[in-house]
Short mmCIF file of C-alpha atoms and ligand atoms in Angstrom, two decimals:
data_model
loop_
_atom_site.label_atom_id
_atom_site.label_comp_id
_atom_site.label_asym_id
_atom_site.label_seq_id
_atom_site.Cartn_x
_atom_site.Cartn_y
_atom_site.Cartn_z
CA MET A 1 -12.09 -3.93 0.19
CA TYR A 2 -8.58 -4.60 1.87
CA LYS A 3 -5.55 -4.46 -0.19
CA VAL A 4 -2.12 -6.27 0.66
CA ALA A 5 1.33 -6.60 -0.70
CA ILE A 6 3.26 -9.03 0.04
CA LEU A 7 6.77 -7.40 -1.08
CA THR A 8 8.79 -10.84 -1.04
CA LEU A 9 12.00 -13.32 -3.00
CA PHE A 10 10.41 -16.04 -2.23
CA PRO A 11 6.84 -15.31 -4.19
CA ASP A 12 5.52 -19.19 -4.16
CA MET A 13 5.13 -19.04 -1.00
CA PHE A 14 2.34 -17.35 -1.08
CA PRO A 15 -0.59 -16.76 -0.45
CA GLY A 16 -0.07 -20.78 1.22
CA ILE A 17 -2.37 -20.61 4.66
CA LEU A 18 -3.67 -17.17 3.19
CA GLU A 19 -6.17 -19.63 0.87
CA HIS A 20 -7.87 -21.59 3.57
CA SER A 21 -10.41 -20.83 6.19
CA ILE A 22 -10.99 -17.97 7.72
CA THR A 23 -9.32 -15.84 5.36
CA GLY A 24 -9.60 -17.37 2.88
CA ARG A 25 -12.89 -17.12 1.96
CA ALA A 26 -12.90 -13.34 3.43
CA LYS A 27 -10.23 -13.42 -0.17
CA ALA A 28 -13.04 -15.20 -2.12
CA ASN A 29 -16.00 -13.48 -0.60
CA GLY A 30 -14.17 -9.81 -1.89
CA LEU A 31 -12.81 -8.67 1.32
CA TRP A 32 -9.62 -8.78 0.90
CA ASP A 33 -7.62 -8.88 -2.13
CA LEU A 34 -3.46 -9.88 -2.67
CA LYS A 35 -0.76 -8.87 -4.55
CA VAL A 36 2.98 -10.95 -4.77
CA PHE A 37 5.45 -8.97 -5.88
CA ASP A 38 8.71 -11.16 -6.57
CA ILE A 39 11.74 -8.68 -5.93
CA ARG A 40 13.92 -10.25 -7.39
CA GLN A 41 12.16 -9.31 -11.14
CA PHE A 42 14.61 -6.57 -11.06
CA ALA A 43 17.94 -8.09 -10.93
CA LYS A 44 20.01 -7.57 -13.51
CA ASP A 45 22.75 -10.45 -14.47
CA ARG A 46 22.22 -13.63 -15.82
CA HIS A 47 22.21 -15.62 -12.33
CA LYS A 48 19.04 -12.85 -10.93
CA THR A 49 21.80 -11.94 -7.56
CA ALA A 50 19.54 -10.02 -5.09
CA ASP A 51 22.10 -9.97 -2.16
CA ASP A 52 25.41 -8.35 -1.14
CA SER A 53 28.26 -7.76 1.42
CA VAL A 54 27.76 -5.06 4.26
CA TYR A 55 30.17 -1.65 4.16
CA GLY A 56 32.43 -2.88 7.25
CA GLY A 57 32.84 -6.71 7.09
CA GLY A 58 31.71 -9.15 9.11
CA ALA A 59 29.29 -12.11 8.16
CA GLY A 60 25.56 -12.34 6.21
CA MET A 61 24.55 -10.38 3.24
CA LEU A 62 21.66 -7.83 2.70
CA MET A 63 20.05 -7.93 -0.35
CA LYS A 64 20.54 -4.71 -3.33
CA PRO A 65 18.57 -1.57 -2.06
CA GLU A 66 17.87 -1.16 -6.09
CA LEU A 67 15.71 -4.67 -6.51
CA VAL A 68 13.54 -3.70 -3.06
CA ALA A 69 13.69 0.20 -4.34
CA GLU A 70 12.27 -1.19 -7.49
CA THR A 71 9.53 -2.87 -6.03
CA ILE A 72 8.28 -1.10 -3.53
CA LYS A 73 8.01 1.67 -6.99
CA LEU A 74 5.89 -0.47 -8.21
CA ALA A 75 3.36 -2.34 -5.49
CA LYS A 76 2.75 2.34 -4.86
CA GLN A 77 2.28 2.45 -8.24
CA GLU A 78 -0.23 0.19 -7.30
CA MET A 79 -1.81 1.04 -3.46
CA PRO A 80 0.02 5.23 -4.33
CA ASP A 81 -1.38 5.75 -0.41
CA ALA A 82 -0.80 2.41 1.09
CA LYS A 83 1.86 2.37 4.10
CA VAL A 84 5.46 0.34 4.09
CA ILE A 85 5.41 -2.30 7.10
CA TYR A 86 9.37 -4.17 7.02
CA LEU A 87 8.98 -6.94 8.59
CA THR A 88 12.66 -6.93 11.07
CA PRO A 89 13.74 -9.10 13.93
CA THR A 90 14.55 -5.22 14.80
CA GLY A 91 11.29 -3.98 14.32
CA THR A 92 8.22 -2.37 17.21
CA PRO A 93 6.48 -5.75 18.70
CA PHE A 94 3.97 -6.43 16.58
CA SER A 95 0.28 -5.74 19.01
CA GLN A 96 -3.20 -6.45 19.12
CA LYS A 97 -3.66 -3.07 18.83
CA LYS A 98 -0.62 -3.15 15.87
CA SER A 99 -3.08 -5.16 13.86
CA ILE A 100 -7.09 -3.24 14.25
CA GLU A 101 -3.87 -0.38 13.62
CA PHE A 102 -3.02 -2.11 10.20
CA ALA A 103 -6.24 -3.11 9.32
CA ASN A 104 -7.58 0.66 9.27
CA LEU A 105 -5.28 2.00 6.46
CA GLU A 106 -7.46 3.07 3.83
CA GLY A 107 -4.89 2.52 1.82
CA GLY A 108 -3.54 -0.60 2.64
CA VAL A 109 -0.43 -2.18 3.38
CA ILE A 110 2.66 -3.05 1.49
CA LEU A 111 4.41 -6.11 3.59
CA LEU A 112 8.58 -6.27 2.96
CA CYS A 113 9.41 -9.66 3.74
CA GLY A 114 13.15 -9.06 4.74
CA HIS A 115 16.68 -11.56 4.16
CA TYR A 116 19.41 -12.19 4.72
CA GLU A 117 21.19 -9.93 7.13
CA GLY A 118 17.87 -7.48 6.21
CA ILE A 119 17.94 -4.39 4.03
CA ASP A 120 20.14 -1.61 3.40
CA GLN A 121 18.81 1.02 5.99
CA ARG A 122 18.83 4.57 3.15
CA VAL A 123 15.23 2.20 2.03
CA ILE A 124 13.74 2.31 5.57
CA ASP A 125 15.06 5.39 5.37
CA LEU A 126 13.78 6.32 2.55
CA TYR A 127 10.11 3.88 2.36
CA VAL A 128 9.90 2.64 4.96
CA ASP A 129 6.80 3.70 7.79
CA TYR A 130 6.83 0.95 10.13
CA GLU A 131 8.86 -1.98 11.01
CA VAL A 132 7.68 -4.36 12.97
CA SER A 133 8.87 -8.12 14.72
CA ILE A 134 6.18 -10.64 14.89
CA GLY A 135 8.63 -11.31 18.47
CA ASP A 136 12.15 -11.88 20.05
CA TYR A 137 13.29 -14.58 18.44
CA VAL A 138 14.90 -15.01 14.91
CA LEU A 139 12.98 -16.26 12.20
CA THR A 140 14.70 -17.46 9.23
CA GLY A 141 12.71 -14.71 6.99
CA GLY A 142 10.11 -12.16 6.82
CA GLU A 143 7.77 -14.26 4.86
CA VAL A 144 7.50 -16.77 7.90
CA ALA A 145 6.29 -13.69 9.59
CA VAL A 146 3.58 -12.02 7.42
CA PHE A 147 1.00 -14.81 7.49
CA PRO A 148 0.65 -13.82 11.60
CA LEU A 149 0.86 -10.60 10.98
CA VAL A 150 -1.68 -11.15 8.00
CA ASP A 151 -3.89 -13.40 9.73
CA ALA A 152 -3.89 -10.90 12.87
CA ILE A 153 -4.53 -7.15 11.22
CA LEU A 154 -7.78 -9.19 8.35
CA ARG A 155 -9.61 -10.17 11.52
CA ASN A 156 -9.90 -7.38 12.13
CA VAL A 157 -11.02 -5.89 9.34
CA GLU A 158 -15.12 -5.11 8.56
CA GLY A 159 -16.75 -8.31 7.57
CA VAL A 160 -14.13 -11.85 8.00
CA LEU A 161 -15.12 -13.02 10.76
CA GLY A 162 -18.93 -12.40 10.17
CA ASN A 163 -21.18 -10.53 12.60
CA SER A 164 -20.91 -14.00 14.77
CA ALA A 165 -17.61 -13.26 16.16
CA THR A 166 -16.78 -9.73 15.74
CA LEU A 167 -18.19 -8.03 19.22
CA HIS A 168 -17.53 -10.80 21.60
CA GLU A 169 -14.89 -9.97 23.61
CA GLU A 170 -10.98 -11.76 23.16
CA SER A 171 -7.87 -11.66 24.89
CA PHE A 172 -5.71 -9.18 25.59
CA ASP A 173 -8.96 -6.78 25.44
CA ASN A 174 -8.68 -4.56 28.12
CA ASP A 175 -5.37 -6.47 28.95
CA LEU A 176 -6.71 -10.10 29.84
CA LEU A 177 -6.17 -13.32 28.74
CA GLU A 178 -9.60 -15.22 27.80
CA TYR A 179 -11.09 -17.16 30.50
CA PRO A 180 -11.19 -21.08 30.97
CA HIS A 181 -13.78 -23.08 28.33
CA TYR A 182 -15.90 -25.88 28.01
CA THR A 183 -17.96 -27.70 26.20
CA ARG A 184 -20.26 -31.25 26.82
CA PRO A 185 -19.63 -33.22 28.11
CA VAL A 186 -20.29 -32.24 31.56
CA GLU A 187 -18.15 -34.73 33.05
CA PHE A 188 -14.51 -35.45 30.41
CA GLU A 189 -12.19 -38.04 31.68
CA GLY A 190 -12.45 -37.12 35.68
CA LEU A 191 -13.03 -33.73 35.64
CA GLU A 192 -15.82 -31.95 35.32
CA VAL A 193 -17.60 -28.42 34.38
CA PRO A 194 -17.35 -25.82 36.94
CA GLY A 195 -21.34 -25.32 38.40
CA VAL A 196 -21.19 -21.85 38.24
CA LEU A 197 -21.19 -22.40 34.13
CA LYS A 198 -24.27 -24.37 34.42
CA SER A 199 -26.38 -22.01 36.37
CA GLY A 200 -27.57 -19.81 33.84
CA ASN A 201 -27.52 -16.92 36.14
CA HIS A 202 -25.61 -14.20 34.00
CA ALA A 203 -23.58 -11.09 36.70
CA LYS A 204 -22.13 -15.17 38.58
CA ILE A 205 -20.72 -16.45 35.15
CA ALA A 206 -19.29 -13.30 33.84
CA GLN A 207 -17.89 -13.09 38.18
CA TRP A 208 -16.19 -15.92 37.68
CA ARG A 209 -14.93 -15.41 34.66
CA LEU A 210 -13.06 -12.17 35.17
CA GLU A 211 -10.98 -14.27 38.51
CA LYS A 212 -10.17 -17.07 35.85
CA ALA A 213 -8.95 -14.63 33.50
CA ILE A 214 -7.26 -12.22 36.05
CA GLU A 215 -5.60 -15.71 37.27
CA LYS A 216 -4.64 -16.88 33.93
CA THR A 217 -3.72 -13.61 33.13
CA LYS A 218 -1.39 -13.85 36.43
CA LYS A 219 -0.25 -16.69 36.60
CA VAL A 220 1.63 -16.63 32.70
CA ARG A 221 1.94 -13.36 31.68
CA PRO A 222 3.08 -11.10 35.20
CA ASP A 223 4.33 -8.27 32.46
CA LEU A 224 0.63 -8.06 31.08
CA TYR A 225 -0.85 -9.08 34.84
CA LYS A 226 1.03 -5.70 36.16
CA LYS A 227 -0.23 -3.19 32.21
CA TYR A 228 -3.50 -4.63 33.71
CA LEU A 229 -3.53 -3.38 37.53
CA GLU A 230 -2.37 0.01 36.31
CA ASN A 231 -4.50 1.18 33.80
CA LYS A 232 -7.20 -0.61 35.66
CA GLU A 233 -5.74 2.16 38.92
CA LYS A 234 -7.40 4.54 35.91
CL1 LIG B 301 9.69 -9.85 11.45
N1 LIG B 301 11.31 -11.23 10.82
C1 LIG B 301 12.20 -12.05 11.38
N2 LIG B 301 13.14 -12.66 10.03
N3 LIG B 301 12.64 -12.11 12.51
C2 LIG B 301 11.59 -12.24 12.88
C3 LIG B 301 10.65 -11.27 12.46
C4 LIG B 301 10.12 -11.15 11.97
N4 LIG B 301 9.86 -11.72 13.93
C5 LIG B 301 10.52 -11.48 15.24
N5 LIG B 301 12.25 -12.19 14.78
#
């Protein structure tokens, strides 16, 4: 069973969407497990303060380091071999490749959701194994980012997708976006299904799909297309 721990100031947000659809079914089937840890539980004062001001001045607050550290230590008691991943806009970009790497972590993942301006650097230095961002935009907190991150990881966990989809080619394999898909009817609002897809000629279909994948990638993701060309030469 793949183990996920989420460390957050907003435990009520979970399991949320992870309880639905494919990830929800996989959880019900015992393929993965979620434990949510409330960082605020370690707050000492009557107001349960979880933030503090930043040394050197400036706007914004930081999560109190001792609360974050205590929560990580508690999660590690249950998952001693897990890696700690801190979700922050200043992290390494998350990717399909990273999602596979994280899915293969035997000890599971402890996901730390950042809030306010983030966390004290010493907590990162002492406890964090990976810092990841889900894209070049700023979210209100790591909780929002942890849903797509966990979903993308779980797709790579044995059994989650069922056997039908596992060996299926998909976007970001070999640095190409996927080709377009069609279903019935043959004609829809004046547009026809490309003839080759109805030909039954599997070599021709594969060739057409590759061409379309290249065309699409070149148009919407020139950066990825460049990578594809570079890797193809090797
Ligand atoms: Cl992981 N957290 C926040 N707060 N903003 C982000 C992000 C994470 N990834 C992109 N933007």
